Coordinates of C-alpha atoms in Angstrom, one line a residue:
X1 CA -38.7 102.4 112.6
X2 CA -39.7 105.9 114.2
X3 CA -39.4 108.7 111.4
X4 CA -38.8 111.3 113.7
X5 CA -35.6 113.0 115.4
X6 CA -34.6 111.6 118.9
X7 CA -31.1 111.7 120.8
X8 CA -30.9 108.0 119.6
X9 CA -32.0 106.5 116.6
X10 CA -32.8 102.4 116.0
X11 CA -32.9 100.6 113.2
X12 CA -33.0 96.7 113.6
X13 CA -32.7 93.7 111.6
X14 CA -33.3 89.9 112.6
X15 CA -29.9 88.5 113.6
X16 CA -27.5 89.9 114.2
X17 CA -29.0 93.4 115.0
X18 CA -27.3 96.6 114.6
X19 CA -28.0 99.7 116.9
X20 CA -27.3 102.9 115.7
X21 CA -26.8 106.0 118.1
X22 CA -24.9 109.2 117.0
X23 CA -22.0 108.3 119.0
X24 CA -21.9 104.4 119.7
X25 CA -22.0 101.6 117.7
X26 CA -23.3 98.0 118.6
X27 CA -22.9 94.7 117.2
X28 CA -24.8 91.9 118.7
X29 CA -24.9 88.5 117.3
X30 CA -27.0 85.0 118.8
X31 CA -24.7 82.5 116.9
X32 CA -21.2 83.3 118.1
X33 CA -18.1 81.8 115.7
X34 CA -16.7 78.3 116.5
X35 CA -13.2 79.4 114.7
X36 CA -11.7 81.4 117.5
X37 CA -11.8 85.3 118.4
X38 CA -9.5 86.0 115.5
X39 CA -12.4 85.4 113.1
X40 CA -15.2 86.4 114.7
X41 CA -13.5 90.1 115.1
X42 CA -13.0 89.7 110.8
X43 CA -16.4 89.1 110.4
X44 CA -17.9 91.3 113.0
X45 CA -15.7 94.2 111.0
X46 CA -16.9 92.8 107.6
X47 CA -20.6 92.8 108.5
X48 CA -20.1 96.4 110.5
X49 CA -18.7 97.9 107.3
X50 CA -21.4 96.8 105.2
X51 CA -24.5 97.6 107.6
X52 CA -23.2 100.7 108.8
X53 CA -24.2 102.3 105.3
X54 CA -27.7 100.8 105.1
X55 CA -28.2 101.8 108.8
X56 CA -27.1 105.5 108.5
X57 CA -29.0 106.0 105.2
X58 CA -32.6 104.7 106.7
X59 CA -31.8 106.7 109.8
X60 CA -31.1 110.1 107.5
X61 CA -33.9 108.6 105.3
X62 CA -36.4 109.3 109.1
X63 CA -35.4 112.2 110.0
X64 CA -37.0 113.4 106.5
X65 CA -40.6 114.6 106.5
X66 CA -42.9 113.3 104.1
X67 CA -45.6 116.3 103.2
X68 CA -49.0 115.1 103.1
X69 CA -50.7 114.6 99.7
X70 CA -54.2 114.5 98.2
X71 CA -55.8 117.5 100.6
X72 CA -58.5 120.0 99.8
X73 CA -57.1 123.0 101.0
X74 CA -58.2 123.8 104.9
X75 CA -61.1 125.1 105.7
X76 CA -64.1 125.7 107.9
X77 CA -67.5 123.7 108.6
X78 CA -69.1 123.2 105.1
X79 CA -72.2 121.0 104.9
X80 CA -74.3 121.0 101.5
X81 CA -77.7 120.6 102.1
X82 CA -80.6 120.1 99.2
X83 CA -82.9 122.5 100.5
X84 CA -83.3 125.4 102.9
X85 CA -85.4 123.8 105.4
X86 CA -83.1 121.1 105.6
X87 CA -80.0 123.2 106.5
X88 CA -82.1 125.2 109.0
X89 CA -82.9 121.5 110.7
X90 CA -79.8 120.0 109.6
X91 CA -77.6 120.2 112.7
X92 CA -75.3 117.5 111.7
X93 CA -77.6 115.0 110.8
X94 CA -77.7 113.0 107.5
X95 CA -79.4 114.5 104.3
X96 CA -79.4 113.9 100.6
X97 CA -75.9 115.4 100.4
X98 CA -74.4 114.9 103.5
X99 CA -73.6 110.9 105.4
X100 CA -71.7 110.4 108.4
X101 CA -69.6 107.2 108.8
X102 CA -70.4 104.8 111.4
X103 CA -70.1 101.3 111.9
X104 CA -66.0 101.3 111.2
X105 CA -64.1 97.7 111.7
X106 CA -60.5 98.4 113.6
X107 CA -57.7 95.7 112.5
X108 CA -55.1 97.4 114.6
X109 CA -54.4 100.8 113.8
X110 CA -56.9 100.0 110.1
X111 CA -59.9 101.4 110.5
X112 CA -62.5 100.0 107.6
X113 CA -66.3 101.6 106.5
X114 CA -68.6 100.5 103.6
X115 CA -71.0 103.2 102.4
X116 CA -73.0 103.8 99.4
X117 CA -72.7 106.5 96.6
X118 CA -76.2 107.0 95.2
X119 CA -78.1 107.7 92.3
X120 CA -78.5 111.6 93.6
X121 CA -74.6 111.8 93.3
X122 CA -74.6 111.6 89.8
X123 CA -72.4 114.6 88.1
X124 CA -71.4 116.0 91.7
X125 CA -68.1 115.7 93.7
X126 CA -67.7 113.1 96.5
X127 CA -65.6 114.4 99.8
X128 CA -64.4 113.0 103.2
X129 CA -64.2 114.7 106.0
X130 CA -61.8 113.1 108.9
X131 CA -62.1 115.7 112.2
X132 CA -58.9 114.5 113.5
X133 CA -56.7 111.1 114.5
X134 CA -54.5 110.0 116.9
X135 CA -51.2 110.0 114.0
X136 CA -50.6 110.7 110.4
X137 CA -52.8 108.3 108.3
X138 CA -53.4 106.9 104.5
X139 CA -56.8 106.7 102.9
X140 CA -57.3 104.2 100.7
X141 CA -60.9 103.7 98.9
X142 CA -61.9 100.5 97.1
X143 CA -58.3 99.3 97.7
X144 CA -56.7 102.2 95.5
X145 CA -54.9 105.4 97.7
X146 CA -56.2 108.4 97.9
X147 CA -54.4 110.3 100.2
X148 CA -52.0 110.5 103.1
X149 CA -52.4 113.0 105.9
X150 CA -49.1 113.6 108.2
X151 CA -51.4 116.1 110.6
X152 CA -53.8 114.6 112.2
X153 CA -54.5 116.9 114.6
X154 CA -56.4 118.8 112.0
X155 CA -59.6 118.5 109.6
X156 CA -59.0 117.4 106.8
X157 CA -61.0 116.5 103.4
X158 CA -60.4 114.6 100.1
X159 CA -61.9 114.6 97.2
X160 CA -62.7 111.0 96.1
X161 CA -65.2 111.6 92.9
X162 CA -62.9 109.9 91.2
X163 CA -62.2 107.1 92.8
X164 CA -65.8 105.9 94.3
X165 CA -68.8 104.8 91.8
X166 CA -72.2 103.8 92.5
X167 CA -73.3 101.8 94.6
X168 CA -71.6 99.6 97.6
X169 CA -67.8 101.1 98.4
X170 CA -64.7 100.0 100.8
X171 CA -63.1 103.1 102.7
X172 CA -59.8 102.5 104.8
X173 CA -57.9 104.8 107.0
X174 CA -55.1 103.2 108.2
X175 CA -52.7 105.3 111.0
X176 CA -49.5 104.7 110.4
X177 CA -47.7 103.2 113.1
X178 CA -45.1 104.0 115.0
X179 CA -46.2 107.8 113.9
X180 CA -43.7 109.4 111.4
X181 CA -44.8 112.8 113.0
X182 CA -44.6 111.1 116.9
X183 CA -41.7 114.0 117.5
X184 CA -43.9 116.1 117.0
X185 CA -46.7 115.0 119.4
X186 CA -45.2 114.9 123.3
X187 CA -48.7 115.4 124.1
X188 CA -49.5 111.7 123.3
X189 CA -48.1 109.4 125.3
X190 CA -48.1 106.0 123.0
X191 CA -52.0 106.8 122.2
X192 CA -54.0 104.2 121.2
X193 CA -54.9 104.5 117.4
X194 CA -58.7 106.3 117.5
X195 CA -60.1 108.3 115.0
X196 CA -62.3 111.2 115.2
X197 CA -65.8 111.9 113.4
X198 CA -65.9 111.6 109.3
X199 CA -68.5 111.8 107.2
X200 CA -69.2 112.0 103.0
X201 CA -70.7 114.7 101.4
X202 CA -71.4 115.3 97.8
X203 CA -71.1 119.6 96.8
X204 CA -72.1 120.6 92.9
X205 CA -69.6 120.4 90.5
X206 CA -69.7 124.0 90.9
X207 CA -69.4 125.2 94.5
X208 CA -69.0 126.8 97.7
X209 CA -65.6 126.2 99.1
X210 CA -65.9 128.3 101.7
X211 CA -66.9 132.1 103.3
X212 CA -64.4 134.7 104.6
X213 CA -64.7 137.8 106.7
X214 CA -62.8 141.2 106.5
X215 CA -64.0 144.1 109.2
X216 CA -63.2 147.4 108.8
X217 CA -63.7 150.9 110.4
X218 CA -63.8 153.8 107.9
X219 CA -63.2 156.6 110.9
X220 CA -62.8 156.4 114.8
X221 CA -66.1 158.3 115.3
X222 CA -68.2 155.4 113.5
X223 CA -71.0 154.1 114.9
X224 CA -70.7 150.8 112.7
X225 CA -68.3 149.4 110.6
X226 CA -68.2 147.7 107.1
X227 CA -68.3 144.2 106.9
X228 CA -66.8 142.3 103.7
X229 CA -67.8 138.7 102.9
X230 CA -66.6 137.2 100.7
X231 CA -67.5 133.7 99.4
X232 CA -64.9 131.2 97.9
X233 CA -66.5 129.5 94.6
X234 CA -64.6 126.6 93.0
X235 CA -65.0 124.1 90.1
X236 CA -64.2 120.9 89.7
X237 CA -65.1 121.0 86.3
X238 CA -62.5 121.0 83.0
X239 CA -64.7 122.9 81.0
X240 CA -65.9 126.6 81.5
X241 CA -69.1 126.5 83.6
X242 CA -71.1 129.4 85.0
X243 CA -73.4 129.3 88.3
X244 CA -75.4 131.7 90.1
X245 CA -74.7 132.2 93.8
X246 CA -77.5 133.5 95.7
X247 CA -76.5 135.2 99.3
X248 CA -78.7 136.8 101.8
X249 CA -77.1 138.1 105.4
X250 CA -79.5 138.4 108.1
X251 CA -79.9 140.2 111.4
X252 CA -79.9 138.3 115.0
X253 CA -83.6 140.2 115.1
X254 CA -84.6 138.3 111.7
X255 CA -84.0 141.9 109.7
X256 CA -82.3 141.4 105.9
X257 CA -78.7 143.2 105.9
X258 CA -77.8 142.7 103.0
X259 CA -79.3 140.4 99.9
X260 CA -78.2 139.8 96.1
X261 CA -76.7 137.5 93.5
X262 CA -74.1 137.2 91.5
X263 CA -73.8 135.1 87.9
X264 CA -69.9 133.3 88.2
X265 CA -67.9 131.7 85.5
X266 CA -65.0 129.8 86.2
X267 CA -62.6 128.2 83.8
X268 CA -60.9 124.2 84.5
X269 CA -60.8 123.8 87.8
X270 CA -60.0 127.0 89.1
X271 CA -61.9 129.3 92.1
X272 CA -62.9 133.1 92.9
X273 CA -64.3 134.5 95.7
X274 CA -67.8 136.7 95.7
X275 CA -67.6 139.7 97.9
X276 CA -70.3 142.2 99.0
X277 CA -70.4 144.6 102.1
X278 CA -72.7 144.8 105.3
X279 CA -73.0 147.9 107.4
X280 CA -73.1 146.3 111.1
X281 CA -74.1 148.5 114.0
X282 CA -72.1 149.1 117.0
X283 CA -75.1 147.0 119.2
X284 CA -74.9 144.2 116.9
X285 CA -71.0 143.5 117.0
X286 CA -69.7 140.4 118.1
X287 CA -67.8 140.7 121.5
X288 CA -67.6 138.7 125.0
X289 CA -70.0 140.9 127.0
X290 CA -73.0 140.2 123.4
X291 CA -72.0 137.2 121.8
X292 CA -74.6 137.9 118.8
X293 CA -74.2 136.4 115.2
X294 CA -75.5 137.2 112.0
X295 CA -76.9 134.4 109.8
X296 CA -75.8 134.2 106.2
X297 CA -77.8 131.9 103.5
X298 CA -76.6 130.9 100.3
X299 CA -77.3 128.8 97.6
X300 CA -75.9 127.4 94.0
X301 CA -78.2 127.5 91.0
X302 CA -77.2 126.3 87.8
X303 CA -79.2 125.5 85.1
X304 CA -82.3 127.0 86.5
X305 CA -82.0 124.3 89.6
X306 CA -81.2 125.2 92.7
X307 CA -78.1 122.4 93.7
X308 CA -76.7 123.2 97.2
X309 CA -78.0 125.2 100.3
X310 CA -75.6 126.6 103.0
X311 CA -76.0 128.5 106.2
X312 CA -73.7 130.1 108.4
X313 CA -73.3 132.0 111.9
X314 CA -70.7 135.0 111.4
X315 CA -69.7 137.1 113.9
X316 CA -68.8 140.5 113.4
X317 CA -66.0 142.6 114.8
X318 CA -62.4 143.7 115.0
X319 CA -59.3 143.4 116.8
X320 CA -56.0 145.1 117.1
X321 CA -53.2 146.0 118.9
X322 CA -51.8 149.7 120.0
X323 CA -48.6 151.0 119.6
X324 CA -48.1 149.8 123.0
X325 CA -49.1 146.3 122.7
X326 CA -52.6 146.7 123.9
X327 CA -55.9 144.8 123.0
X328 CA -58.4 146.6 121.3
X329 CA -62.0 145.0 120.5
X330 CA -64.1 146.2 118.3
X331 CA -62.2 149.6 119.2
X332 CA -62.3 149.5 123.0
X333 CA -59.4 147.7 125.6
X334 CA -60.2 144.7 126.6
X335 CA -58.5 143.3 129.5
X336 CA -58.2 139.4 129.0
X337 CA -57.7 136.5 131.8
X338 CA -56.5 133.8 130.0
X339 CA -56.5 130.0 131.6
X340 CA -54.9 127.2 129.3
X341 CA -57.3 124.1 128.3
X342 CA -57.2 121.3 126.4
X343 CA -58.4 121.4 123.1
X344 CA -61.4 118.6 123.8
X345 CA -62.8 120.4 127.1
X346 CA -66.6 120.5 127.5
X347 CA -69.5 123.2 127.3
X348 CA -70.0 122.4 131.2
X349 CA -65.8 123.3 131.8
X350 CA -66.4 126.7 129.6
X351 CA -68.9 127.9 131.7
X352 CA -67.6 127.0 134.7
X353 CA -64.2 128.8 133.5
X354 CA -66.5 131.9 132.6
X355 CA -68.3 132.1 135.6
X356 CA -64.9 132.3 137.6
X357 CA -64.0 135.1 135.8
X358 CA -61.9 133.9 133.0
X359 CA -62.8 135.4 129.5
X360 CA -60.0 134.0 127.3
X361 CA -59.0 130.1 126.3
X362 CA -55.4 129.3 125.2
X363 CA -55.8 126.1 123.9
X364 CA -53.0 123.6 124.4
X365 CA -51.6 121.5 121.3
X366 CA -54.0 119.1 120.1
X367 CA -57.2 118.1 117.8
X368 CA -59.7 121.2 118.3
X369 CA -63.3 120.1 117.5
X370 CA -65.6 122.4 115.3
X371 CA -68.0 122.8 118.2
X372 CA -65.6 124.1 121.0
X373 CA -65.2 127.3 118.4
X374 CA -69.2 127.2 118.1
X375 CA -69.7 126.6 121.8
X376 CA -67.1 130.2 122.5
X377 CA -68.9 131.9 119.6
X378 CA -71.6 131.4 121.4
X379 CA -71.2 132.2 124.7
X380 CA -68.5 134.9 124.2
X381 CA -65.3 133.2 125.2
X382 CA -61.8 134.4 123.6
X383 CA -59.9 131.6 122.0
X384 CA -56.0 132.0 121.5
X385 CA -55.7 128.6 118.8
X386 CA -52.6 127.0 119.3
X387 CA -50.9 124.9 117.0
X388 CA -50.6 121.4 117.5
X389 CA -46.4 121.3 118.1
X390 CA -44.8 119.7 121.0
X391 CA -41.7 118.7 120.9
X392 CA -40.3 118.1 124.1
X393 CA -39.9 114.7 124.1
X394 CA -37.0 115.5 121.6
X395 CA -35.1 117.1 124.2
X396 CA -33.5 120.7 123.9
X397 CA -30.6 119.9 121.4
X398 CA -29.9 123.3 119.3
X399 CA -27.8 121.2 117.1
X400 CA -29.2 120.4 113.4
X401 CA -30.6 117.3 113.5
X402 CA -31.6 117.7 117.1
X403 CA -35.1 118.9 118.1
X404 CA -37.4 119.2 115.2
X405 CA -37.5 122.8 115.8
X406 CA -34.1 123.2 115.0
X407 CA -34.0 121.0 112.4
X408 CA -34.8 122.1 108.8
X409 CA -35.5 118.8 107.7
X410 CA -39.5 119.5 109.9
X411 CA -39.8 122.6 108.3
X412 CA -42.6 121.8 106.0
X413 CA -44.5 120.5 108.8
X414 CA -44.5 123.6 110.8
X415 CA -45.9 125.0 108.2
X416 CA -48.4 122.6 107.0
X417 CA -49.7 122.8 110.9
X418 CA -50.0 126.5 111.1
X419 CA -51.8 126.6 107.8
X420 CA -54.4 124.1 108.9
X421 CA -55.6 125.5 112.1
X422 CA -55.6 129.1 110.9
X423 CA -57.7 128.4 108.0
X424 CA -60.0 125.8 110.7
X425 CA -60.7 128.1 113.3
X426 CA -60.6 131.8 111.0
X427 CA -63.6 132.1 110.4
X428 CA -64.9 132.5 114.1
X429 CA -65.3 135.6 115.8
X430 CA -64.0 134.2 119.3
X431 CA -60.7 133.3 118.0
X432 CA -58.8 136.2 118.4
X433 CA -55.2 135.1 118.5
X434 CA -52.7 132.5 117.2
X435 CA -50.1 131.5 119.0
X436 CA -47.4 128.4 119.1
X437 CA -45.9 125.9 121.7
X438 CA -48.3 126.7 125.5
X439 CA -46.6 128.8 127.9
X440 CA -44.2 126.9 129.8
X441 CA -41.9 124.8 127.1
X442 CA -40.9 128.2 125.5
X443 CA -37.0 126.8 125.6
X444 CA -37.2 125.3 122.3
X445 CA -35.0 126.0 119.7
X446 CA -36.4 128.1 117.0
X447 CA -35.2 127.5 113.7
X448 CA -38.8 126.2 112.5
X449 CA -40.3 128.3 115.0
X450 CA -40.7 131.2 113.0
X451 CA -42.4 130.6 109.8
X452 CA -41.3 133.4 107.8
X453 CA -37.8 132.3 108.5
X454 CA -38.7 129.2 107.1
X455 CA -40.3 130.8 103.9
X456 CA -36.9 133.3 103.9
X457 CA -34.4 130.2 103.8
X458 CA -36.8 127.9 101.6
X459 CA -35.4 128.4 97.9
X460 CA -38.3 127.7 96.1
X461 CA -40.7 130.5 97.5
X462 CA -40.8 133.7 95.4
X463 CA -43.4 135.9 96.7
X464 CA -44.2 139.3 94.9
X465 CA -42.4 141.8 97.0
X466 CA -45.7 143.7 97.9
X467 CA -46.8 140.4 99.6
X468 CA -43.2 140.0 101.3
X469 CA -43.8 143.3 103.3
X470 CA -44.8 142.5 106.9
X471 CA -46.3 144.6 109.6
X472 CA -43.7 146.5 111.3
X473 CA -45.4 146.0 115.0
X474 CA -43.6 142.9 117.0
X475 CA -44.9 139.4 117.2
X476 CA -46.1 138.3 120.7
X477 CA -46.4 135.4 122.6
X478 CA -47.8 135.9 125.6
X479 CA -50.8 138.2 127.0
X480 CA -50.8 139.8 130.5
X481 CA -53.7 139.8 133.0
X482 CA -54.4 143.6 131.1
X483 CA -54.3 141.8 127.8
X484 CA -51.7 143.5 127.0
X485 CA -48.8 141.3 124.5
X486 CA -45.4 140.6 125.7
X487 CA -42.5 140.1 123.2
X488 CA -40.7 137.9 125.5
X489 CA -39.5 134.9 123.7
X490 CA -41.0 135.0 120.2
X491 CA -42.5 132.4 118.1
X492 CA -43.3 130.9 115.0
X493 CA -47.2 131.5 115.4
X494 CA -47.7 135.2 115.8
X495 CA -44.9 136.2 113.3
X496 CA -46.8 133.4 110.4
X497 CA -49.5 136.1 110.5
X498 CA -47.4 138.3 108.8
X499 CA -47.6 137.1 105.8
X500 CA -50.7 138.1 103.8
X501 CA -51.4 134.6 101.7
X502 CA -54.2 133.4 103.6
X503 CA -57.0 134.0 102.2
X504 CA -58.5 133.5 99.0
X505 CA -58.7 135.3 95.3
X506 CA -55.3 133.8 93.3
X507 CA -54.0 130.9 93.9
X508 CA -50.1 130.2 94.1
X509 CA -47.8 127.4 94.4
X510 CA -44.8 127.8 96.3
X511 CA -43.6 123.8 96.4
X512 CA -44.3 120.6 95.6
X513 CA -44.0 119.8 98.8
X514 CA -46.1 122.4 100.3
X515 CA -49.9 122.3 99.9
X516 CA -51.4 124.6 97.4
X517 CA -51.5 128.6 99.2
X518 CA -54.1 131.0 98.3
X519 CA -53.7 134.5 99.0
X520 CA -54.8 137.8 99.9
X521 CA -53.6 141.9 100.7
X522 CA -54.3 142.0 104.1
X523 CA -53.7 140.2 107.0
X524 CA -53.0 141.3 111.3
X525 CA -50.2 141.0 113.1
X526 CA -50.2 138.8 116.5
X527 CA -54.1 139.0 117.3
X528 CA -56.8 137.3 114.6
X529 CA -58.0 141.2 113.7
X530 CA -60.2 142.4 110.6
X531 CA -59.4 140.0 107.9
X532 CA -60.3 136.3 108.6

């Protein structure tokens, strides 16, 4: 049965069926009566008034959306490595912390992997990584659940420490089929069940969930701005613990920009984020026409050992909007030309696109990989992230209960979408917008298409008031060939950056069925600007 919201609903039994649609009700039976009309008509009545209850309540019981349980909260590329040499040649391959999964057996739409936990594991946390499926999925390890993901158009990771032991183990992603979230998918036309890259990797008990970056501009007349990075520590642990996190920011010329450590103690199972600044000269800013990146090293020490090595590529730079709606990049206009792509186009169709002129991706709804934000980070292409929503398969019903946009029941969803790809793609420079459904199947309805509507009418959420105030300049959804924003026909995406949550220092929880939010004071309206 399809647990999604369509213009007619089925839900079948063996004999006789009943078919359920909102305004026409079916009775079909193989065996036909041998007493007559008379009776058949009592018994077709009988029967109808019975199976007309069960068959509303599992069709009420689909158009509910079931929230996905046992996620890490969303982030960027982490990959733990055991030395510094080995994270300078790491490049995706396999190290002492870090094993990709091959060699899966499909049953259908099961997907089965042994691997091995070793020895060097011992007293660490064990995560998956899945990049992205073709439907929302359960993972079960040695035959116990661990987790069920309703967006698989997203990376996700779990944390399995507890469920794995060394030694031989059994992993199983199974998609779930037909696809609870299908109505939210028209961009898949009955795929095939595939499943993107995943791979293990075993972070300190102690450690680096993940690294943020806030831009600023003291005065106009600067010559540089300030960069803050901060760096998102967590523990696992149920016991205080205290690590030293060493950091060290360099130059694209080699030079050290900044250097230090910090000693952290963290209480059960909490997190709290490391910040330091970083003067960045005007010639070193990230921006289309000088692509260059910094490199930041960091590393956990605890004990007097040194227990995880990290390295990563950020980009510095801001964006914002005028008064009057246009782009500003690190402080100058920027005129963009945007061409709509899919999400899993090539480094050869990039350049192509760049070398006839185009400067800016929109990407249509789908599963982004890591590398297409690497691959514009490094050639200086714009990225506007889309997220992965399509409903128009569902029809343009403004009725409640019609398309999932309209219908509250898909809220959580929405929301659980936006979150992911914002915290996936934030942390690179070439992402400089968010926005929702592509140009072109604007005629939605728009009850779930503006998240803080959603939050507004969603009972549960209290938010402080000083983190209910939003920027007072318009959400936009679509960019002209002067990059300037138009307001025409607002959406969910631009107006979700108005609320400041996103990042991390203090952890709230706004529902049970919502994953875990983190939060921070400042946040862009419209355009991926200053704070990540």
């Amino acid at each position: 049965m399809r647990h999604g919201i369509s213009s007619a609903c089925e839900t079948h039994f063996s004999a006789p069926t009943f078919r359920f649609s909102p305004n026409i009700y079916y009775l079909r039976s193989e065996n036909r009566p041998a007493d007559g009309p008379g009776q058949e008509t009592t018994i077709m009545r009988k029967i109808l008034s019975t199976w007309m209850a069960l068959a509303l309540c599992g069709t009420l019981g689909a158009q509910e959306y079931t929230p996905s349980q046992g996620l890490e909260l969303p982030r960027g590329h982490v990959a733990p490595c055991p030395t510094r040499e080995e994270v300078a040649a790491a490049a995706g391959r396999n190290n002492r912390y870090f094993t990709r999964l091959d060699g899966w057996n499909r049953e259908g739409g099961r997907f089965t992997a042994r691997f091995t936990v070793p020895f060097a594991w011992a007293n660490r946390q064990v995560l998956l990584h899945v990049d992205h499926a073709s439907g929302d999925y359960e993972v079960r390890v040695n035959g116990r659940a661990a987790a069920r993901n309703s967006n698989g158009s997203a990376p996700a990771e779990y944390n399995l420490t507890r469920l794995v032991h060394e030694g031989a183990n059994t992993l199983e992603i199974e998609l779930l089929q037909p696809s609870a979230t299908a109505a939210l998918e028209s961009w898949q036309e009955s795929p095939a069940p595939t499943l993107g890259d995943a791979w293990l990797m075993s972070p300190p008990t102690m450690y680096v969930r993940d690294v943020l970056v806030k831009n600023s501009r003291a005065r106009a007349t600067d010559d540089f701005l300030t960069a803050e990075v901060g760096i998102v520590v967590k523990t696992a642990a149920l016991n205080p613990r205290t690590s030293r996190i060493y950091y060290e920011l360099l130059a694209p010329d080699g030079t050290t920009a900044a250097i230090g450590h910090n000693d952290m103690t963290l209480d059960m199972r909490r997190e709290d984020t490391l910040r330091f600044l970083a003067r960045i000269p005007d010639t070193l800013q990230w921006n289309a026409a000088s692509p260059v990146r910094y490199t930041l090293r960091l590393k956990t020490r605890h004990e007097g050992r040194d227990i995880e090595h990290l390295e990563f590529h950020p980009g510095f730079r801001t964006a914002e909007t005028t008064a009057n709606g246009r782009l500003l990049v690190n402080g100058q206009p920027v005129a963009l030309r945007v061409r709509e792509v899919r999400p899993d186009i090539g480094t050869d169709e990039i350049e192509a696109l760049r070398d006839q002129g185009y400067n800016t991706l929109r990407l249509l709804p789908g599963a982004a990989n890591e590398s297409l934000y690497d691959t514009c980070d490094s050639l200086g292409v714009y990225l506007i992230v889309t997220a992965p929503v399509d409903t128009r398969r569902s029809g343009l019903s403004r009725r409640k209960g019609g398309n999932p946009s309209n219908d509250p029941a898909w809220q959580g969803a929405y929301i659980e979408r936006a979150e992911a790809v914002y915290h996936t793609a934030k942390r690179h420079p070439s992402v400089i917008g968010f926005a929702g459904p592509p140009i072109g199947q604007r005629n939605q309805p728009l009850r779930n298409l503006s998240a803080h509507e959603a939050f507004r009418r969603d009972p549960a959420v209290r938010l402080p008031r000083r983190r209910r105030r939003m920027e007072q300049r318009p959400p936009a959804d679509r960019i002209d060939g002067n990059g300037k924003f138009l307001q025409k026909n607002r959406h969910f995406f631009w107006s979700f950056q108005n609320y400041p949550y996103l990042c991390t220092r203090n952890r709230i929880t706004i529902d049970a069925s919502l994953a875990q939010l983190v939060e921070h004071d400042t946040l862009n309206v419209g355009v991926q600007g200053s704070s990540p």
